[in-house]
PDB file of C-alpha atoms in Angstrom:
ATOM      1  CA  GLN A   1     -12.810  -2.396  14.152  1.00 92.00           C
ATOM      2  CA  VAL A   2      -9.539  -3.796  13.049  1.00 95.00           C
ATOM      3  CA  LEU A   3      -6.462  -2.081  13.518  1.00 97.00           C
ATOM      4  CA  LEU A   4      -2.691  -3.079  12.779  1.00 98.00           C
ATOM      5  CA  LYS A   5       0.139  -1.829  14.844  1.00 98.00           C
ATOM      6  CA  GLU A   6       4.073  -2.086  13.758  1.00 98.00           C
ATOM      7  CA  SER A   7       6.503  -2.359  16.768  1.00 97.00           C
ATOM      8  CA  GLY A   8      10.222  -2.717  16.371  1.00 95.00           C
ATOM      9  CA  PRO A   9      13.392  -0.813  16.913  1.00 94.00           C
ATOM     10  CA  GLY A  10      13.809   2.955  15.541  1.00 93.00           C
ATOM     11  CA  LEU A  11      17.444   2.710  14.784  1.00 97.00           C
ATOM     12  CA  VAL A  12      19.746  -0.278  13.406  1.00 97.00           C
ATOM     13  CA  LYS A  13      23.007  -0.272  12.642  1.00 97.00           C
ATOM     14  CA  PRO A  14      24.415  -1.100   8.896  1.00 97.00           C
ATOM     15  CA  SER A  15      25.039  -4.861   8.319  1.00 97.00           C
ATOM     16  CA  GLN A  16      22.452  -5.575  11.317  1.00 97.00           C
ATOM     17  CA  THR A  17      19.038  -7.639  10.929  1.00 98.00           C
ATOM     18  CA  LEU A  18      15.961  -5.113  11.011  1.00 98.00           C
ATOM     19  CA  SER A  19      12.953  -7.524  13.070  1.00 98.00           C
ATOM     20  CA  LEU A  20       9.498  -5.590  13.001  1.00 98.00           C
ATOM     21  CA  THR A  21       6.352  -7.106  14.413  1.00 98.00           C
ATOM     22  CA  CYS A  22       2.655  -6.241  12.964  1.00 98.00           C
ATOM     23  CA  THR A  23       0.269  -6.626  15.666  1.00 98.00           C
ATOM     24  CA  ILE A  24      -3.904  -7.083  14.611  1.00 97.00           C
ATOM     25  CA  SER A  25      -6.418  -6.274  16.980  1.00 95.00           C
ATOM     26  CA  GLY A  26     -10.336  -6.430  16.552  1.00 93.00           C
ATOM     27  CA  GLY A  27     -10.014  -9.326  14.103  1.00 90.00           C
ATOM     28  CA  SER A  28      -8.913 -12.547  13.093  1.00 87.00           C
ATOM     29  CA  ILE A  29      -5.264 -13.099  11.372  1.00 90.00           C
ATOM     30  CA  SER A  30      -6.339 -16.824  10.544  1.00 88.00           C
ATOM     31  CA  SER A  31      -8.875 -16.491   8.014  1.00 87.00           C
ATOM     32  CA  ASP A  32      -8.144 -17.356   4.253  1.00 88.00           C
ATOM     33  CA  SER A  33     -10.163 -14.152   3.530  1.00 93.00           C
ATOM     34  CA  TYR A  34      -6.884 -11.912   3.987  1.00 95.00           C
ATOM     35  CA  TYR A  35      -3.297 -11.803   3.558  1.00 94.00           C
ATOM     36  CA  TRP A  36      -1.274  -9.574   5.571  1.00 97.00           C
ATOM     37  CA  ASN A  37       1.824  -7.358   3.735  1.00 98.00           C
ATOM     38  CA  TRP A  38       4.329  -5.317   4.677  1.00 98.00           C
ATOM     39  CA  ILE A  39       5.085  -2.420   2.604  1.00 98.00           C
ATOM     40  CA  ARG A  40       7.942   0.473   2.530  1.00 98.00           C
ATOM     41  CA  GLN A  41       8.051   4.312   1.759  1.00 97.00           C
ATOM     42  CA  LEU A  42      11.604   5.506   1.412  1.00 94.00           C
ATOM     43  CA  PRO A  43      12.129   9.458   2.536  1.00 89.00           C
ATOM     44  CA  GLY A  44      10.554  11.564   0.561  1.00 85.00           C
ATOM     45  CA  LYS A  45       9.669   8.729  -2.259  1.00 87.00           C
ATOM     46  CA  GLY A  46       6.754   6.533  -3.057  1.00 89.00           C
ATOM     47  CA  LEU A  47       5.684   3.062  -1.752  1.00 96.00           C
ATOM     48  CA  GLU A  48       7.375  -0.215  -2.333  1.00 97.00           C
ATOM     49  CA  TRP A  49       5.734  -3.665  -1.530  1.00 97.00           C
ATOM     50  CA  ILE A  50       7.888  -5.965   0.538  1.00 98.00           C
ATOM     51  CA  GLY A  51       6.136  -9.309   0.753  1.00 97.00           C
ATOM     52  CA  TYR A  52       3.014 -11.056   2.332  1.00 97.00           C
ATOM     53  CA  ILE A  53       2.177 -13.721   3.860  1.00 96.00           C
ATOM     54  CA  TYR A  54      -1.268 -16.084   4.658  1.00 94.00           C
ATOM     55  CA  PHE A  55      -2.077 -17.583   7.857  1.00 89.00           C
ATOM     56  CA  SER A  56      -1.137 -20.633   6.523  1.00 91.00           C
ATOM     57  CA  GLY A  57       2.513 -19.589   6.104  1.00 92.00           C
ATOM     58  CA  SER A  58       2.533 -19.260   2.669  1.00 94.00           C
ATOM     59  CA  THR A  59       4.778 -16.182   1.636  1.00 96.00           C
ATOM     60  CA  TYR A  60       5.056 -14.273  -1.554  1.00 96.00           C
ATOM     61  CA  TYR A  61       8.009 -11.758  -1.774  1.00 97.00           C
ATOM     62  CA  ASN A  62       9.370  -8.760  -3.598  1.00 96.00           C
ATOM     63  CA  PRO A  63      12.259 -10.410  -6.102  1.00 96.00           C
ATOM     64  CA  SER A  64      14.437  -7.109  -5.255  1.00 95.00           C
ATOM     65  CA  LEU A  65      14.582  -7.910  -1.751  1.00 96.00           C
ATOM     66  CA  GLU A  66      13.891 -11.711  -1.644  1.00 96.00           C
ATOM     67  CA  SER A  67      17.332 -12.802  -0.921  1.00 97.00           C
ATOM     68  CA  ARG A  68      17.152 -10.676   2.480  1.00 97.00           C
ATOM     69  CA  ILE A  69      13.642 -10.878   3.823  1.00 97.00           C
ATOM     70  CA  ALA A  70      11.536 -13.705   5.730  1.00 98.00           C
ATOM     71  CA  ILE A  71       7.769 -13.125   6.871  1.00 98.00           C
ATOM     72  CA  SER A  72       6.463 -15.117   9.457  1.00 97.00           C
ATOM     73  CA  VAL A  73       3.172 -15.421  11.245  1.00 96.00           C
ATOM     74  CA  ASP A  74       2.327 -16.325  14.641  1.00 94.00           C
ATOM     75  CA  THR A  75      -1.836 -16.898  14.768  1.00 92.00           C
ATOM     76  CA  SER A  76      -1.866 -17.582  18.505  1.00 93.00           C
ATOM     77  CA  LYS A  77      -0.288 -14.127  19.363  1.00 95.00           C
ATOM     78  CA  ARG A  78      -2.356 -12.305  16.120  1.00 95.00           C
ATOM     79  CA  GLN A  79       1.061 -11.164  14.591  1.00 96.00           C
ATOM     80  CA  PHE A  80       3.159 -11.433  11.693  1.00 97.00           C
ATOM     81  CA  SER A  81       6.421 -10.418  11.551  1.00 98.00           C
ATOM     82  CA  LEU A  82       9.270  -9.242   8.722  1.00 98.00           C
ATOM     83  CA  ARG A  83      12.880  -9.803   9.178  1.00 98.00           C
ATOM     84  CA  LEU A  84      15.138  -7.965   6.715  1.00 98.00           C
ATOM     85  CA  THR A  85      19.452  -8.572   6.664  1.00 98.00           C
ATOM     86  CA  SER A  86      22.157  -6.902   5.695  1.00 98.00           C
ATOM     87  CA  LEU A  87      20.735  -3.576   6.152  1.00 98.00           C
ATOM     88  CA  THR A  88      22.236  -0.503   4.643  1.00 97.00           C
ATOM     89  CA  ALA A  89      21.335   2.967   4.544  1.00 96.00           C
ATOM     90  CA  ALA A  90      19.258   2.366   1.901  1.00 95.00           C
ATOM     91  CA  ASP A  91      16.732   0.734   4.044  1.00 97.00           C
ATOM     92  CA  THR A  92      15.788   3.884   6.078  1.00 97.00           C
ATOM     93  CA  ALA A  93      12.129   3.984   5.557  1.00 98.00           C
ATOM     94  CA  VAL A  94       8.924   4.084   6.952  1.00 98.00           C
ATOM     95  CA  TYR A  95       7.599   0.377   7.107  1.00 98.00           C
ATOM     96  CA  TYR A  96       4.108  -0.141   7.195  1.00 98.00           C
ATOM     97  CA  CYS A  97       1.627  -3.436   7.424  1.00 98.00           C
ATOM     98  CA  ALA A  98      -1.492  -3.507   5.958  1.00 98.00           C
ATOM     99  CA  ARG A  99      -4.400  -6.279   5.556  1.00 98.00           C
ATOM    100  CA  SER A 100      -5.480  -7.312   1.619  1.00 97.00           C
ATOM    101  CA  ALA A 101      -8.885  -8.174   2.103  1.00 95.00           C
ATOM    102  CA  ARG A 102     -10.942 -11.020  -0.161  1.00 94.00           C
ATOM    103  CA  ASP A 103     -14.101  -8.469  -0.056  1.00 93.00           C
ATOM    104  CA  TYR A 104     -11.602  -5.780  -1.935  1.00 94.00           C
ATOM    105  CA  TYR A 105     -10.646  -8.174  -4.513  1.00 94.00           C
ATOM    106  CA  TYR A 106      -7.464  -8.057  -2.413  1.00 94.00           C
ATOM    107  CA  ALA A 107      -6.533  -4.429  -2.227  1.00 96.00           C
ATOM    108  CA  MET A 108      -4.957  -3.092   1.150  1.00 97.00           C
ATOM    109  CA  ASP A 109      -8.019  -2.212   3.106  1.00 97.00           C
ATOM    110  CA  VAL A 110      -6.532  -1.312   6.721  1.00 98.00           C
ATOM    111  CA  TRP A 111      -2.990  -0.171   7.440  1.00 98.00           C
ATOM    112  CA  GLY A 112      -0.861   0.234  10.411  1.00 98.00           C
ATOM    113  CA  GLN A 113       0.135   3.753  11.416  1.00 98.00           C
ATOM    114  CA  GLY A 114       3.765   2.755  10.022  1.00 98.00           C
ATOM    115  CA  THR A 115       7.075   2.791  12.056  1.00 98.00           C
ATOM    116  CA  THR A 116      10.237   4.848  10.978  1.00 97.00           C
ATOM    117  CA  VAL A 117      13.305   2.675  10.552  1.00 98.00           C
ATOM    118  CA  THR A 118      16.581   4.485  10.375  1.00 97.00           C
ATOM    119  CA  VAL A 119      19.500   2.588   9.652  1.00 97.00           C
ATOM    120  CA  SER A 120      22.734   4.267  10.494  1.00 96.00           C
ATOM    121  CA  SER A 121      25.843   3.572  12.765  1.00 95.00           C
TER     122      SER A 121
ATOM    123  CA  GLU B   1       7.839  -6.133 -13.448  1.00 94.00           C
ATOM    124  CA  ILE B   2       4.884  -3.718 -14.643  1.00 96.00           C
ATOM    125  CA  VAL B   3       5.800  -0.370 -13.967  1.00 97.00           C
ATOM    126  CA  LEU B   4       2.961   2.077 -13.296  1.00 97.00           C
ATOM    127  CA  THR B   5       3.493   5.831 -14.392  1.00 98.00           C
ATOM    128  CA  GLN B   6       1.187   8.424 -13.004  1.00 98.00           C
ATOM    129  CA  SER B   7       0.486  11.698 -14.447  1.00 96.00           C
ATOM    130  CA  PRO B   8       0.522  14.380 -13.605  1.00 97.00           C
ATOM    131  CA  GLY B   9       3.519  14.323 -11.153  1.00 97.00           C
ATOM    132  CA  THR B  10       1.649  17.402  -8.935  1.00 98.00           C
ATOM    133  CA  LEU B  11      -1.685  18.756  -9.822  1.00 98.00           C
ATOM    134  CA  SER B  12      -2.903  22.353  -8.457  1.00 98.00           C
ATOM    135  CA  LEU B  13      -6.418  22.680  -8.531  1.00 98.00           C
ATOM    136  CA  SER B  14      -8.991  25.106  -6.244  1.00 97.00           C
ATOM    137  CA  PRO B  15     -11.678  23.612  -4.237  1.00 97.00           C
ATOM    138  CA  GLY B  16     -14.791  23.043  -5.927  1.00 97.00           C
ATOM    139  CA  GLU B  17     -12.783  21.867  -9.132  1.00 98.00           C
ATOM    140  CA  ARG B  18     -12.139  18.361 -10.977  1.00 98.00           C
ATOM    141  CA  ALA B  19      -9.549  16.776 -10.547  1.00 98.00           C
ATOM    142  CA  THR B  20      -8.475  13.845 -13.035  1.00 98.00           C
ATOM    143  CA  LEU B  21      -5.484  11.367 -12.202  1.00 98.00           C
ATOM    144  CA  SER B  22      -3.935   9.139 -14.842  1.00 98.00           C
ATOM    145  CA  CYS B  23      -2.368   5.800 -14.272  1.00 98.00           C
ATOM    146  CA  ARG B  24      -0.760   4.103 -17.066  1.00 98.00           C
ATOM    147  CA  ALA B  25       0.786   0.447 -16.828  1.00 97.00           C
ATOM    148  CA  SER B  26       3.617  -1.135 -18.659  1.00 97.00           C
ATOM    149  CA  GLN B  27       1.399  -4.052 -19.406  1.00 96.00           C
ATOM    150  CA  SER B  28      -1.991  -4.882 -19.164  1.00 95.00           C
ATOM    151  CA  VAL B  29      -3.653  -5.375 -15.984  1.00 93.00           C
ATOM    152  CA  PRO B  30      -7.150  -6.721 -15.156  1.00 90.00           C
ATOM    153  CA  SER B  31      -9.162  -4.255 -13.558  1.00 86.00           C
ATOM    154  CA  SER B  32      -9.730  -6.480 -10.812  1.00 87.00           C
ATOM    155  CA  TYR B  33      -6.133  -6.048  -9.766  1.00 94.00           C
ATOM    156  CA  LEU B  34      -6.119  -2.166  -9.585  1.00 96.00           C
ATOM    157  CA  ALA B  35      -6.113   0.069  -6.697  1.00 97.00           C
ATOM    158  CA  TRP B  36      -5.880   3.520  -5.941  1.00 98.00           C
ATOM    159  CA  TYR B  37      -5.074   4.906  -2.503  1.00 98.00           C
ATOM    160  CA  GLN B  38      -4.434   8.236  -1.058  1.00 98.00           C
ATOM    161  CA  GLN B  39      -1.687   9.199   1.500  1.00 98.00           C
ATOM    162  CA  LYS B  40      -1.757  12.465   3.410  1.00 97.00           C
ATOM    163  CA  PRO B  41       1.293  13.839   5.395  1.00 95.00           C
ATOM    164  CA  GLY B  42       2.319  11.965   8.368  1.00 94.00           C
ATOM    165  CA  GLN B  43      -0.484   9.218   7.807  1.00 97.00           C
ATOM    166  CA  ALA B  44      -0.512   5.610   6.200  1.00 98.00           C
ATOM    167  CA  PRO B  45      -2.070   5.283   2.787  1.00 98.00           C
ATOM    168  CA  ARG B  46      -5.758   4.786   2.557  1.00 98.00           C
ATOM    169  CA  LEU B  47      -7.790   2.640   0.137  1.00 98.00           C
ATOM    170  CA  VAL B  48     -10.022   4.696  -2.022  1.00 98.00           C
ATOM    171  CA  ILE B  49     -10.998   2.474  -5.217  1.00 98.00           C
ATOM    172  CA  TYR B  50     -10.491  -0.868  -5.574  1.00 97.00           C
ATOM    173  CA  THR B  51     -10.822  -3.024  -8.637  1.00 96.00           C
ATOM    174  CA  ALA B  52     -10.493   0.182 -10.519  1.00 96.00           C
ATOM    175  CA  SER B  53     -13.473   1.513 -10.281  1.00 96.00           C
ATOM    176  CA  ASN B  54     -15.266   0.636  -6.736  1.00 97.00           C
ATOM    177  CA  ARG B  55     -15.382   2.838  -3.579  1.00 98.00           C
ATOM    178  CA  ALA B  56     -13.952   1.657  -0.672  1.00 97.00           C
ATOM    179  CA  THR B  57     -16.480   1.704   2.669  1.00 96.00           C
ATOM    180  CA  GLY B  58     -16.362   5.459   3.675  1.00 96.00           C
ATOM    181  CA  ILE B  59     -15.177   6.866   0.426  1.00 98.00           C
ATOM    182  CA  PRO B  60     -17.209   9.942  -0.730  1.00 98.00           C
ATOM    183  CA  ASP B  61     -19.119   9.708  -4.222  1.00 97.00           C
ATOM    184  CA  ARG B  62     -17.077  12.366  -5.465  1.00 98.00           C
ATOM    185  CA  PHE B  63     -14.265   9.890  -6.116  1.00 98.00           C
ATOM    186  CA  SER B  64     -14.574   7.736  -9.147  1.00 98.00           C
ATOM    187  CA  GLY B  65     -12.392   5.388 -11.149  1.00 97.00           C
ATOM    188  CA  SER B  66     -12.380   4.211 -14.464  1.00 97.00           C
ATOM    189  CA  GLY B  67     -10.502   2.460 -16.969  1.00 96.00           C
ATOM    190  CA  SER B  68      -9.024  -1.126 -18.088  1.00 94.00           C
ATOM    191  CA  GLY B  69      -6.051  -2.562 -19.755  1.00 94.00           C
ATOM    192  CA  THR B  70      -3.061  -0.178 -19.535  1.00 96.00           C
ATOM    193  CA  ASP B  71      -4.828   2.996 -18.900  1.00 97.00           C
ATOM    194  CA  PHE B  72      -6.706   4.257 -15.488  1.00 97.00           C
ATOM    195  CA  THR B  73      -8.130   7.044 -13.965  1.00 98.00           C
ATOM    196  CA  LEU B  74      -9.158   8.286 -10.870  1.00 98.00           C
ATOM    197  CA  THR B  75     -11.556  11.501 -10.806  1.00 98.00           C
ATOM    198  CA  ILE B  76     -12.599  13.671  -8.020  1.00 98.00           C
ATOM    199  CA  ASN B  77     -15.226  16.013  -8.924  1.00 98.00           C
ATOM    200  CA  GLY B  78     -16.276  18.993  -6.683  1.00 97.00           C
ATOM    201  CA  LEU B  79     -12.757  18.890  -4.673  1.00 98.00           C
ATOM    202  CA  GLU B  80     -13.091  19.457  -1.084  1.00 98.00           C
ATOM    203  CA  PRO B  81      -9.969  20.575   1.206  1.00 97.00           C
ATOM    204  CA  GLU B  82      -9.673  17.252   2.458  1.00 97.00           C
ATOM    205  CA  ASP B  83      -8.895  16.010  -0.709  1.00 98.00           C
ATOM    206  CA  PHE B  84      -6.163  17.359  -1.301  1.00 98.00           C
ATOM    207  CA  ALA B  85      -3.134  14.649  -0.470  1.00 98.00           C
ATOM    208  CA  VAL B  86      -0.926  12.533  -2.685  1.00 98.00           C
ATOM    209  CA  TYR B  87      -2.485   9.318  -4.593  1.00 98.00           C
ATOM    210  CA  TYR B  88      -0.970   6.203  -5.577  1.00 98.00           C
ATOM    211  CA  CYS B  89      -2.395   3.767  -8.004  1.00 98.00           C
ATOM    212  CA  GLN B  90      -1.034   0.000  -7.483  1.00 97.00           C
ATOM    213  CA  GLN B  91      -1.354  -3.439  -9.381  1.00 96.00           C
ATOM    214  CA  TYR B  92      -1.397  -6.667  -7.779  1.00 92.00           C
ATOM    215  CA  VAL B  93      -2.090  -8.898 -10.686  1.00 92.00           C
ATOM    216  CA  ARG B  94       1.989  -9.824 -11.097  1.00 90.00           C
ATOM    217  CA  SER B  95       4.484  -9.877  -8.580  1.00 89.00           C
ATOM    218  CA  PRO B  96       5.835  -7.663  -7.516  1.00 93.00           C
ATOM    219  CA  HIS B  97       3.198  -5.735  -6.822  1.00 94.00           C
ATOM    220  CA  THR B  98       3.678  -2.399  -7.759  1.00 96.00           C
ATOM    221  CA  PHE B  99       2.815   1.085  -7.110  1.00 97.00           C
ATOM    222  CA  GLY B 100       2.999   4.577  -9.255  1.00 97.00           C
ATOM    223  CA  GLN B 101       5.495   6.931  -8.235  1.00 97.00           C
ATOM    224  CA  GLY B 102       1.847   9.253  -7.031  1.00 97.00           C
ATOM    225  CA  THR B 103       0.639  12.396  -8.114  1.00 98.00           C
ATOM    226  CA  LYS B 104       0.124  15.125  -5.644  1.00 98.00           C
ATOM    227  CA  LEU B 105      -2.911  16.847  -5.527  1.00 98.00           C
ATOM    228  CA  GLU B 106      -2.325  20.431  -4.074  1.00 98.00           C
ATOM    229  CA  ILE B 107      -4.266  23.349  -3.523  1.00 96.00           C
ATOM    230  CA  LYS B 108      -4.025  26.166  -6.235  1.00 94.00           C
TER     231      LYS B 108
END
């Protein structure tokens, strides 16, 4: 059973940079059958797709965040990471990582439990 | 950007009833790239339907999806207590991949 787990700081100061990591267990990250997403959910709000990465390192970002984000992958550790710069309170959210699978026409079939990030001084 | 509008915002029904949730897209979305997710409080979303009409693994057959173009529907027949949750549609044919604002299915 494939499991995803997010890790990172729960509290970050405004203007700083957020770094989150998603660790995959029970499966491979190095397959062209998958790509790996970051999604966030603002407090009491809906879902916002941030971007995704293939194991090869190719990335696709939400244009609204593209200037502030970078997603990277470390296949040796079975991890992929999100870096979000110039944080403001508006970035306070639950951040999820999720897998998109070819078997599901790249719908997101496995999700992490989410990690809450608060941006506050 | 493709905007997905879900209706109703809240649906109040009793166990055993049928739920019909709508998702309307601002541009045509190929069925292959339309999914539905269920989210319960404090939990991550869970894939329910992919390619507009296929149930994900482990999803009971009381869940069904339909639609094409700009209009998609998630139907839940014979609601069970565990079905009450928020449901989101999502398109991923075009960047940015967007979600609807969600329909909250609550117990009447």
